[in-house]
mmCIF file of C-alpha atoms in Angstrom:
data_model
loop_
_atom_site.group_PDB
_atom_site.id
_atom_site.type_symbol
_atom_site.label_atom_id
_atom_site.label_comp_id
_atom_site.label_asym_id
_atom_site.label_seq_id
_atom_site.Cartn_x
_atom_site.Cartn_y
_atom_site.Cartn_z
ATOM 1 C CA UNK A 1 0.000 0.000 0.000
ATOM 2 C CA UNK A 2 2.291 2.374 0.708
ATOM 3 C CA UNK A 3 4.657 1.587 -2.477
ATOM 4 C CA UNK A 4 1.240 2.139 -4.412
ATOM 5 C CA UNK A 5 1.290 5.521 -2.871
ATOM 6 C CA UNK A 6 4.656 6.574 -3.263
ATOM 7 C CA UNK A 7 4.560 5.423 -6.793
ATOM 8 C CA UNK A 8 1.246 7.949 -6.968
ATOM 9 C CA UNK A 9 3.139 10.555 -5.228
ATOM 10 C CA UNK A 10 5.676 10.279 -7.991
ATOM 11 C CA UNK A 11 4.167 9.931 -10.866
ATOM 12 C CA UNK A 12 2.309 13.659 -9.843
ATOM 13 C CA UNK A 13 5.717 14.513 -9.236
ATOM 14 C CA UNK A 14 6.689 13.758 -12.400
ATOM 15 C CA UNK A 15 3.627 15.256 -14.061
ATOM 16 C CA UNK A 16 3.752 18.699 -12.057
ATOM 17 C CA UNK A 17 7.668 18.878 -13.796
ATOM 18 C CA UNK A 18 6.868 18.233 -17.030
ATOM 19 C CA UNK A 19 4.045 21.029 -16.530
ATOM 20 C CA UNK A 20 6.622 23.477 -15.290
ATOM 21 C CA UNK A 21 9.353 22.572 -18.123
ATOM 22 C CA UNK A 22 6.144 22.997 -21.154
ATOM 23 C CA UNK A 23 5.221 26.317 -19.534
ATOM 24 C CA UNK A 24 8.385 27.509 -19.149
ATOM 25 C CA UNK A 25 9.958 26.412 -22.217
ATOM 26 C CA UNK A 26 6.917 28.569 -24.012
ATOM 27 C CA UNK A 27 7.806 31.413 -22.207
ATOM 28 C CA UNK A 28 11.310 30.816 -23.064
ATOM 29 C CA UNK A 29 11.497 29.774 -26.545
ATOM 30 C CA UNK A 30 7.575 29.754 -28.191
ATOM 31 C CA UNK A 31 6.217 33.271 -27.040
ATOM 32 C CA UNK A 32 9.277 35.046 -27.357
ATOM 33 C CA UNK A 33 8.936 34.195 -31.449
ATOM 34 C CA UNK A 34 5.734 34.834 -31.267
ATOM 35 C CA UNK A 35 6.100 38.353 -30.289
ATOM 36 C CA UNK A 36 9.121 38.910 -32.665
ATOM 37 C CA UNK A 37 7.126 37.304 -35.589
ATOM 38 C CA UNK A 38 4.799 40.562 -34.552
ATOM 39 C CA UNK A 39 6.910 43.108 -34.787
ATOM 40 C CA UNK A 40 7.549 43.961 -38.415
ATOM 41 C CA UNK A 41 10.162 46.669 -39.880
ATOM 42 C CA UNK A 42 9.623 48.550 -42.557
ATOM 43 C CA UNK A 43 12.180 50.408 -45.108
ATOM 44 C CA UNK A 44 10.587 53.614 -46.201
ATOM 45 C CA UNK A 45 12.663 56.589 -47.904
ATOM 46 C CA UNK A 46 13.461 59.563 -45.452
ATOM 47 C CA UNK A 47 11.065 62.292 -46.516
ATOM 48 C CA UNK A 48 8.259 64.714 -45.598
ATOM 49 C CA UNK A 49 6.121 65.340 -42.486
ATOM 50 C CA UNK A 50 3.215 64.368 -44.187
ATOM 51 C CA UNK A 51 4.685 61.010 -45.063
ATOM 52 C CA UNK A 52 5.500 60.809 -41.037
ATOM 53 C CA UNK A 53 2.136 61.394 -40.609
ATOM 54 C CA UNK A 54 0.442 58.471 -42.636
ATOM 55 C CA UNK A 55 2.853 55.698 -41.781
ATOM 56 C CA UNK A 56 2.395 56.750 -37.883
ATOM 57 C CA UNK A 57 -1.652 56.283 -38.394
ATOM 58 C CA UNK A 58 -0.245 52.870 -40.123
ATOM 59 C CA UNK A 59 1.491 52.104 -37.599
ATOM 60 C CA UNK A 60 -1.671 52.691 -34.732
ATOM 61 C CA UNK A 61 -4.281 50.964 -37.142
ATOM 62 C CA UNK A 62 -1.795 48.113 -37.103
ATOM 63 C CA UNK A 63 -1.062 48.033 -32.730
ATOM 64 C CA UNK A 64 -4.721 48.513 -32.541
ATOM 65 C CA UNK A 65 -6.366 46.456 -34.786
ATOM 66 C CA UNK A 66 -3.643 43.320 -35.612
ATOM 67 C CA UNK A 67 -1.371 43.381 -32.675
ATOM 68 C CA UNK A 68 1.572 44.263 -34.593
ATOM 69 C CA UNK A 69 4.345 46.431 -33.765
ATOM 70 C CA UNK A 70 5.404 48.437 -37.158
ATOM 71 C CA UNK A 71 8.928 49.639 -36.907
ATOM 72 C CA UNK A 72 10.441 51.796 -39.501
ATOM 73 C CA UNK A 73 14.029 52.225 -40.777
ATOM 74 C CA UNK A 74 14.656 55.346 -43.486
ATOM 75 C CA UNK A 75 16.665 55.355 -46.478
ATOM 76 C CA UNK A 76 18.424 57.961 -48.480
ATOM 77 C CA UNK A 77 19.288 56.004 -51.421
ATOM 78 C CA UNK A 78 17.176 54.061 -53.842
ATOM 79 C CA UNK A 79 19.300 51.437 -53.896
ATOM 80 C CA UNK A 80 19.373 50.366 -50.189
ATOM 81 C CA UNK A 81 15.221 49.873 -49.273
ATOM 82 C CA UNK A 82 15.559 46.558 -51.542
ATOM 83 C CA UNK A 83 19.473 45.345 -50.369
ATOM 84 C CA UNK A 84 18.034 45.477 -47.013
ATOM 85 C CA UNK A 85 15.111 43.251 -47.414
ATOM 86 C CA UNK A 86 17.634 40.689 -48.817
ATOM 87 C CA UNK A 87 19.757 40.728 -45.783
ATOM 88 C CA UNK A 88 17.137 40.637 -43.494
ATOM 89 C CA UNK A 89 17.286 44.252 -42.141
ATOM 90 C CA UNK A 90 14.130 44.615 -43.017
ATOM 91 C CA UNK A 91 10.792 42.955 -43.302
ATOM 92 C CA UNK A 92 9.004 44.737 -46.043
ATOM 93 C CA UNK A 93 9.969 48.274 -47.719
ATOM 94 C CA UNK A 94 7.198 50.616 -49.210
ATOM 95 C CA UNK A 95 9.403 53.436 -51.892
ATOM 96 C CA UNK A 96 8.864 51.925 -55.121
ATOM 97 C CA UNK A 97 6.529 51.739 -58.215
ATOM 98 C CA UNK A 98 5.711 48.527 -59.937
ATOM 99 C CA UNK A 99 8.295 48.974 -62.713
ATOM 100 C CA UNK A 100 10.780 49.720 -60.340
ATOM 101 C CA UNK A 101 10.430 46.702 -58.580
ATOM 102 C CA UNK A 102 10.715 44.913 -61.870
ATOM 103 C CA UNK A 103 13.507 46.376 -63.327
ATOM 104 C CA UNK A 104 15.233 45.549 -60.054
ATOM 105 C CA UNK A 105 14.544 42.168 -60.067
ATOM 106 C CA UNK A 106 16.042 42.009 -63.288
ATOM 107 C CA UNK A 107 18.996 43.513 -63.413
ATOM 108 C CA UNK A 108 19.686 42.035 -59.331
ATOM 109 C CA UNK A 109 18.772 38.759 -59.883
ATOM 110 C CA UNK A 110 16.158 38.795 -56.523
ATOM 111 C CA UNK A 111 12.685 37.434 -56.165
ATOM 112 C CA UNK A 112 10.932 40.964 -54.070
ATOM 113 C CA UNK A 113 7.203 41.080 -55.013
ATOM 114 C CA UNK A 114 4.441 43.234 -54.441
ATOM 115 C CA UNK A 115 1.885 42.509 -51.277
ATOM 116 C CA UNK A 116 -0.288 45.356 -51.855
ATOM 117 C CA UNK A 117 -0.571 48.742 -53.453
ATOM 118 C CA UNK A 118 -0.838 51.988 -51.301
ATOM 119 C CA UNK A 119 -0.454 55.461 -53.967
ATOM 120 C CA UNK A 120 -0.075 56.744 -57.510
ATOM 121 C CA UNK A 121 1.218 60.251 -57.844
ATOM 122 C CA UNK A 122 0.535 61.077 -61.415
ATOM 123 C CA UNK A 123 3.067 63.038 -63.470
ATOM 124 C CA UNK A 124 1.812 66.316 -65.161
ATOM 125 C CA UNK A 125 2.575 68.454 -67.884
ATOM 126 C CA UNK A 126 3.569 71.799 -67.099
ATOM 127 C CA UNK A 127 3.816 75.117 -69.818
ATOM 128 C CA UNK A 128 4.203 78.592 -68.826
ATOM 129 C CA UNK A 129 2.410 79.921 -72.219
ATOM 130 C CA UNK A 130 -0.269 77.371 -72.561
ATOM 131 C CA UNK A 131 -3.200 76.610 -71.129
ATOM 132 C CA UNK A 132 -4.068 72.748 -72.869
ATOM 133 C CA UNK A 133 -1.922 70.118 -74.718
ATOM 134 C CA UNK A 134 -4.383 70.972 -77.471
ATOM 135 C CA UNK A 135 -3.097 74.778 -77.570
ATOM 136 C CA UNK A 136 0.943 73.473 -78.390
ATOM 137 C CA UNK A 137 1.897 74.812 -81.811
ATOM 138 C CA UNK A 138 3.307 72.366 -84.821
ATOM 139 C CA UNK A 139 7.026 71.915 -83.963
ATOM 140 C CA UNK A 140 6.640 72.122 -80.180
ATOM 141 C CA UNK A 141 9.536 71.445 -77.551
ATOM 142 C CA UNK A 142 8.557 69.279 -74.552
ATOM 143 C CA UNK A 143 10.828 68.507 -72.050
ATOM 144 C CA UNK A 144 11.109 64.932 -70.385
ATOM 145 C CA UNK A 145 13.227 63.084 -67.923
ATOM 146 C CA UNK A 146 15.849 61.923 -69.469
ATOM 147 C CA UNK A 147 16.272 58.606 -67.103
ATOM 148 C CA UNK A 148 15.001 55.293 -68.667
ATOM 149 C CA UNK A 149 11.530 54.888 -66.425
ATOM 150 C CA UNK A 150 10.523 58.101 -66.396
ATOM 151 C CA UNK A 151 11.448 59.009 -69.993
ATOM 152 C CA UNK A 152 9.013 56.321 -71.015
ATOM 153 C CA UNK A 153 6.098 57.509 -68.429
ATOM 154 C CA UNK A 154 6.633 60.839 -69.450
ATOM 155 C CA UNK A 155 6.181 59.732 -73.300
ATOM 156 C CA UNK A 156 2.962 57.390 -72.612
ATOM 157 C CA UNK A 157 1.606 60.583 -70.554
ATOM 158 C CA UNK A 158 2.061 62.719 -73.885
ATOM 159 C CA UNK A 159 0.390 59.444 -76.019
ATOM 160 C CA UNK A 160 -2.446 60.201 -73.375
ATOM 161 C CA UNK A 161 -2.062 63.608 -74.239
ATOM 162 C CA UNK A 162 -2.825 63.088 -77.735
ATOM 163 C CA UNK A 163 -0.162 64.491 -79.094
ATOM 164 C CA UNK A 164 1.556 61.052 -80.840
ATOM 165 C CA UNK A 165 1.313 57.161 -80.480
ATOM 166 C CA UNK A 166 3.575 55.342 -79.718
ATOM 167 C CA UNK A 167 4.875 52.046 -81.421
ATOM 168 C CA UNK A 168 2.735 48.541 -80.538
ATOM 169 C CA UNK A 169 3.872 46.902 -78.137
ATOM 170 C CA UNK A 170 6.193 49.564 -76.556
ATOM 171 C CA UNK A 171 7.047 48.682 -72.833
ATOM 172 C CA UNK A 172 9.297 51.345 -72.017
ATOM 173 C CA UNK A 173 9.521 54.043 -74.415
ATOM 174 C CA UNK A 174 12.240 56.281 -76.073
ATOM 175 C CA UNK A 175 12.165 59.310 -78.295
ATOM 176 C CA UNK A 176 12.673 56.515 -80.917
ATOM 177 C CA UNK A 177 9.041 54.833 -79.918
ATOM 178 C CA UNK A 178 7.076 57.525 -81.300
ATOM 179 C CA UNK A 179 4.828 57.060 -84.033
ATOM 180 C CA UNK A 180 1.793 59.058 -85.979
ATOM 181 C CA UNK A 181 3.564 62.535 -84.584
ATOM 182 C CA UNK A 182 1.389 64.707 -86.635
ATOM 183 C CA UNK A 183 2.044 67.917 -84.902
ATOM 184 C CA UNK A 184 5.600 67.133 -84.938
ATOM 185 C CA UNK A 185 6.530 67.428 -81.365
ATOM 186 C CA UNK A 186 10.138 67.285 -80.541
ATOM 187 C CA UNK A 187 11.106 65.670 -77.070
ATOM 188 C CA UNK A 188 14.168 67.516 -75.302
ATOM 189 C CA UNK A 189 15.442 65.176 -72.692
ATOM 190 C CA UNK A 190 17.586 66.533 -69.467
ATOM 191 C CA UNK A 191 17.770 65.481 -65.963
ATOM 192 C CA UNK A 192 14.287 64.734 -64.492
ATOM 193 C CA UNK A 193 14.993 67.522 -61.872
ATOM 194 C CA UNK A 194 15.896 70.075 -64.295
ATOM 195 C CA UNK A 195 12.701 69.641 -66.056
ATOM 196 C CA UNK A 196 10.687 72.457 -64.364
ATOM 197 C CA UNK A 197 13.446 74.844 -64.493
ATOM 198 C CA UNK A 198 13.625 74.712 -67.976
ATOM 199 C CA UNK A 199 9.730 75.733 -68.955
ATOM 200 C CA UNK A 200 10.782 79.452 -69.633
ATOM 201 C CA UNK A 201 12.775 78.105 -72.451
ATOM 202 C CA UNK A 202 10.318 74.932 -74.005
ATOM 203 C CA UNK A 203 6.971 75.099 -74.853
ATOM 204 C CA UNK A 204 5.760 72.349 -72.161
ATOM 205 C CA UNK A 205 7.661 69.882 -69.352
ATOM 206 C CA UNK A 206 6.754 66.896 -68.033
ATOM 207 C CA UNK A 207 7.693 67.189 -64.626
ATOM 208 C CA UNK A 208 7.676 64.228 -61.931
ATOM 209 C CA UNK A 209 5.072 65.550 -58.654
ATOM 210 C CA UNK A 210 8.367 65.473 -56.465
ATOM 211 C CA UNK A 211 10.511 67.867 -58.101
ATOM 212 C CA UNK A 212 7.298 70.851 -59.714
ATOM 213 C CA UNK A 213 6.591 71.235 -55.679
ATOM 214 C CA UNK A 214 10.634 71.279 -55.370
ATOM 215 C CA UNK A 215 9.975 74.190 -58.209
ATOM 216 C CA UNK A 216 7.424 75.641 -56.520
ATOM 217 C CA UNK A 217 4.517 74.615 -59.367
ATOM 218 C CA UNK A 218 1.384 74.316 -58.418
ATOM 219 C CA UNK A 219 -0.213 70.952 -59.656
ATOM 220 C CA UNK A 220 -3.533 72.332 -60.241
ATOM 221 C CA UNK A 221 -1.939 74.693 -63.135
ATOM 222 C CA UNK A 222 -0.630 71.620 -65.038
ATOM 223 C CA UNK A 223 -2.125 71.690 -68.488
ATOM 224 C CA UNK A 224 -2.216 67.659 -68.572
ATOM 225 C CA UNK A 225 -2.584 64.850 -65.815
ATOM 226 C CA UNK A 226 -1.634 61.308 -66.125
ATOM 227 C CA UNK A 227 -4.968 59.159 -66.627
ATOM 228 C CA UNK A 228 -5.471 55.976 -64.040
ATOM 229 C CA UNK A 229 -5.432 53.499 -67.436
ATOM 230 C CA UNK A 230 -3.390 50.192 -68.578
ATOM 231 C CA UNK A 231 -0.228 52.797 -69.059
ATOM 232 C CA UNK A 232 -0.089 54.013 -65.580
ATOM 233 C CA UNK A 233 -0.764 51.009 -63.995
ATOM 234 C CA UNK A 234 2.817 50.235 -63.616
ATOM 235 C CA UNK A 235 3.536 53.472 -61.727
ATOM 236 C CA UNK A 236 1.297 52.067 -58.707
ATOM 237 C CA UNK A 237 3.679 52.179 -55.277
ATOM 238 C CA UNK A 238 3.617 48.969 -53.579
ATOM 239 C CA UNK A 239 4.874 47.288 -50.007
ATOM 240 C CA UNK A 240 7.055 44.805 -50.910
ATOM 241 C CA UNK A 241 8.403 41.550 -49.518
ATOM 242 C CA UNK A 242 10.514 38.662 -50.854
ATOM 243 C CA UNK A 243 8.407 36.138 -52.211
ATOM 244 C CA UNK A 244 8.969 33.544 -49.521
ATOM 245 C CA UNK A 245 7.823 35.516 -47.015
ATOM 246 C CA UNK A 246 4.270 36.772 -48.964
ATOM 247 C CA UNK A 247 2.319 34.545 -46.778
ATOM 248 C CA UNK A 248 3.557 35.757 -43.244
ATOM 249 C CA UNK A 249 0.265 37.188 -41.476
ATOM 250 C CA UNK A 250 1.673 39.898 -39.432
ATOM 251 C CA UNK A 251 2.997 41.122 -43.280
ATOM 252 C CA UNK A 252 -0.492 41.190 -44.324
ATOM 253 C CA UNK A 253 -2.039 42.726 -41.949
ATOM 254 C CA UNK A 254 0.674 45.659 -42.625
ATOM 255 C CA UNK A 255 -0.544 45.808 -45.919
ATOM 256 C CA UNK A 256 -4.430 46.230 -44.158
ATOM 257 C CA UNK A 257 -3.592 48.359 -41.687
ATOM 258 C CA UNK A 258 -2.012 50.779 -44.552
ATOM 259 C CA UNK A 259 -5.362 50.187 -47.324
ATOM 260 C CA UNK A 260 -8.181 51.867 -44.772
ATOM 261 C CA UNK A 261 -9.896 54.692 -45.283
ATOM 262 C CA UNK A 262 -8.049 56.437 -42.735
ATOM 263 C CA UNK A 263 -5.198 56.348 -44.628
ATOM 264 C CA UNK A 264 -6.968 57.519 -48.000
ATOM 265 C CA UNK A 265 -8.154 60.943 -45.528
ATOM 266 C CA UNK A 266 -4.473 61.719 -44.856
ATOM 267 C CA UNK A 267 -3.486 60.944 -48.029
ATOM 268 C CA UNK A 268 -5.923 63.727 -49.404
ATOM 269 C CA UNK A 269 -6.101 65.995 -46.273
ATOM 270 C CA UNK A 270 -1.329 66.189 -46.996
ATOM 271 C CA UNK A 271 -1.677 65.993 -50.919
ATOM 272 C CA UNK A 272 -4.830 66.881 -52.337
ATOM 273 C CA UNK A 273 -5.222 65.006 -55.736
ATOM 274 C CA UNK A 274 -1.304 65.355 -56.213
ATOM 275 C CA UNK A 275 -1.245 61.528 -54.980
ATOM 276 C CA UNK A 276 -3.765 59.156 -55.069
ATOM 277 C CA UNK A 277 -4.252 55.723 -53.441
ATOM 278 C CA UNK A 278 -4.096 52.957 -55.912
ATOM 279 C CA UNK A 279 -5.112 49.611 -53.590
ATOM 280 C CA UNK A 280 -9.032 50.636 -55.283
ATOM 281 C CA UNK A 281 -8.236 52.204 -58.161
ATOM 282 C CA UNK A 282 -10.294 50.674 -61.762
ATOM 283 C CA UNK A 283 -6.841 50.861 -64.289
ATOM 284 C CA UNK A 284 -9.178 48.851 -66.798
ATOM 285 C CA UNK A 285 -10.429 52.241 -68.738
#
């Protein structure tokens, strides 16, 4: 009888340690991973207050709503948001357009895709002696980025325009592309932040959103807007990842705590209709 009970006495024994060892090796090991897997850092581009101001809102919808802790790390360069989600410094970046993101992959040999859209901010045409596209004179002299993307956004934005075609087929467009140019516009390329410094001496510039309110042009004066269509669906900014990682759930909820309509009242309340979020948008037009 009283082996039975010390055997009993034991075996609790026995049970109440391997208790203690499963709790504490999930406080040791399990949660801790949990609660890292929940904080998620971001690589955004060091810029404005008003960009501060959306990804902090972000950053609350995501605490609040998903349990996830959104830390941010700024770049300077273009070419570091990308390198650091391949070492592991970060966990998803937000700083770059579709084609971007492409061409990357490409020429870098990596495997970074999109997990959801957040803005477009359209390029314009600018003129300082006309008021419409339709008012430029035979022989006119528009200015364009002279770099490879936005030389071939700027040109699709002047096939939008009306003012040419461009050849069938075209992906990303040079002076060369254009076709049916019956007004005979002639493209001056130069540095895509010269662009709006040189519309005392063309007829029109296209002129990226960044560098006309580096100029001091108002938006609302441009004489032509990039269209949400097929052509500027490519210019869409997205939150990336690396494709293994596309399914992680704290990611996606990221991604949900940016696409609210929260976000879309900052958006407009810092840029008006100079950026617009995409996540929505109908590009089939």
């Amino acid at each position: 009888m009283i082996m039975k009970r010390r055997k009993k006495r034991n075996a609790i024994i026995w049970a109440v340690v391997v208790v203690v060892v499963l709790i504490a090796g999930y406080f040791s090991f399990v949660r801790p991973q949990q609660q890292a897997a929940k904080t998620v850092t971001v690589g955004i581009m060091a810029s404005s207050k008003a960009d501060d101001h959306i990804w902090n809102s972000v950053a609350k919808t995501a605490k609040d709503k998903y349990g996830v802790t959104v830390k941010f790390r700024r770049f300077t360069d273009y070419n570091q948001p990308n390198k650091a989600l391949e070492n592991g410094d970060v966990d998803l970046n937000a700083f770059q357009h579709k084609l971007f993101l492409q061409t990357w992959n490409k020429a870098h040999h990596t495997d970074i895709v999109s997990l959801g859209d957040t803005f477009i901010t359209p390029i314009r045409v600018y003129s300082n002696q006309y008021k419409s596209v339709k008012d430029l004179p035979d022989g006119a002299t528009v200015a364009v980025p002279n770099d490879a993307s936005n030389e071939s956004r700027a040109l699709f934005a002047l096939k939008n325009a009306g003012l040419f075609n461009l050849k069938k087929g075209t992906k990303l467009a040079t002076a060369s592309s254009i076709t049916d140019n019956k007004k005979n516009i002639k493209i001056k390329e130069l540095a895509a932040d010269q662009t709006a410094r040189s519309l005392n001496d063309v007829d029109a510039a296209v002129v990226n959103t960044n560098y006309a309110q580096a100029a001091g042009l108002d938006y609302k004066k441009a004489i032509f807007v990039e269209p949400i269509n097929q052509d500027s669906k490519q210019w869409v900014n997205v939150i990336a990842v690396l494709k293994k990682n596309k399914n992680n759930k704290a990611y996606k909820d990221v991604v949900k705590a940016y696409q609210t309509e929260k976000t879309k009242q900052l958006i407009k309340k810092y840029y008006g209709s100079a950026e617009i979020p995409a996540w929505d948008l109908n590009f089939n037009k």
